Amino acid sequence: IDGGLLSPEAVAADPCPHGMTRELCGLLCGDDDPAVTVDPDRPVGFALALDCQLAGDSPELLDDAQLLDVVEGAERMERWASALRTRMLAVFADRHPPGSSAPPPGADSGAAAPVGRWLPDQVALTLRVSLEEARCMLAGAVRFAHVLPATLAEWEAGRIDERKADAIAHATSVLTDEVAREVEARVLPGAAAAPRRLLQDRLRRTVARVDPQGAARRHERAKADRRMSISRSDDGMASLWLSAAAEQTEASWRSVDRLARSLG
């Protein structure tokens, strides 16, 4: 648009994909219907990001359904971004395997050091998280990339969020890699539409079904960790916490409930 925001020189210096240029020019030139809407079926990528940005700039032109399309599009882009971060962390970790030596990013090539000394620190500094959280993120990223790649792909496509991906990773962490992938293959097809609580229930049942002996062993080990604690809080209040076998916990709850009801 000669003399406007998009001059021929500017476009030549920084060309835009055709779809982006067409939609942006539609806004600038004042089409009959200047509202940009978000296509719910558009895959994650630059086009979806542009739709969300342009529609979000003029929310007064959108009806309620279109506003929710922007919300959904933004959510899918957020999922894609967090999955992309995870995949890049896995690549970073794979590039510097445990036991190897290399110079930290930006250091002189002669300053090689064991990667275990600096790799988590670099991630912690980059993401502004604690060192322990950085280690957990690296380990989780490697597991997604090598053990649960289908989950990572669904996450990066924006079909599941980080909480559902973490639920799959957590539930399968007690399994061998082969069995973990079997569980993933069984639960992943319906994961996008299922609420997270329902997905967690399906994961528990599937893990018990594919590894019944392991489930029994883990239950016996977990029973050894049963305990009860009290936590004081403000305003003269406190919380009572109990971890025990399901049937014992249920019986305890029923007993306390009966006592409370008997007091009116």
Coordinates of C-alpha atoms in Angstrom, one line a residue, residues 175 179 182-183 186-187 201-216 218:
L175 CA 6.5 -49.0 33.6
V179 CA 4.8 -51.2 28.3
E182 CA 1.4 -49.7 25.0
V183 CA -0.5 -47.7 27.6
R186 CA -4.5 -47.3 24.3
V187 CA -5.4 -44.0 26.1
D201 CA -9.0 -42.8 35.6
R202 CA -8.4 -44.5 32.3
L203 CA -4.7 -44.4 32.8
R204 CA -5.0 -46.1 36.2
R205 CA -7.2 -48.9 34.8
T206 CA -5.0 -49.4 31.7
V207 CA -1.8 -49.6 33.7
A208 CA -3.4 -52.1 36.0
R209 CA -4.6 -54.1 33.0
V210 CA -1.4 -54.3 31.1
D211 CA 0.8 -54.8 34.2
P212 CA -1.3 -56.5 36.8
Q213 CA 1.7 -58.0 38.7
G214 CA 3.5 -54.7 38.8
A215 CA 0.3 -53.0 40.0
A216 CA 0.1 -55.4 43.0
R218 CA 3.5 -51.1 43.7

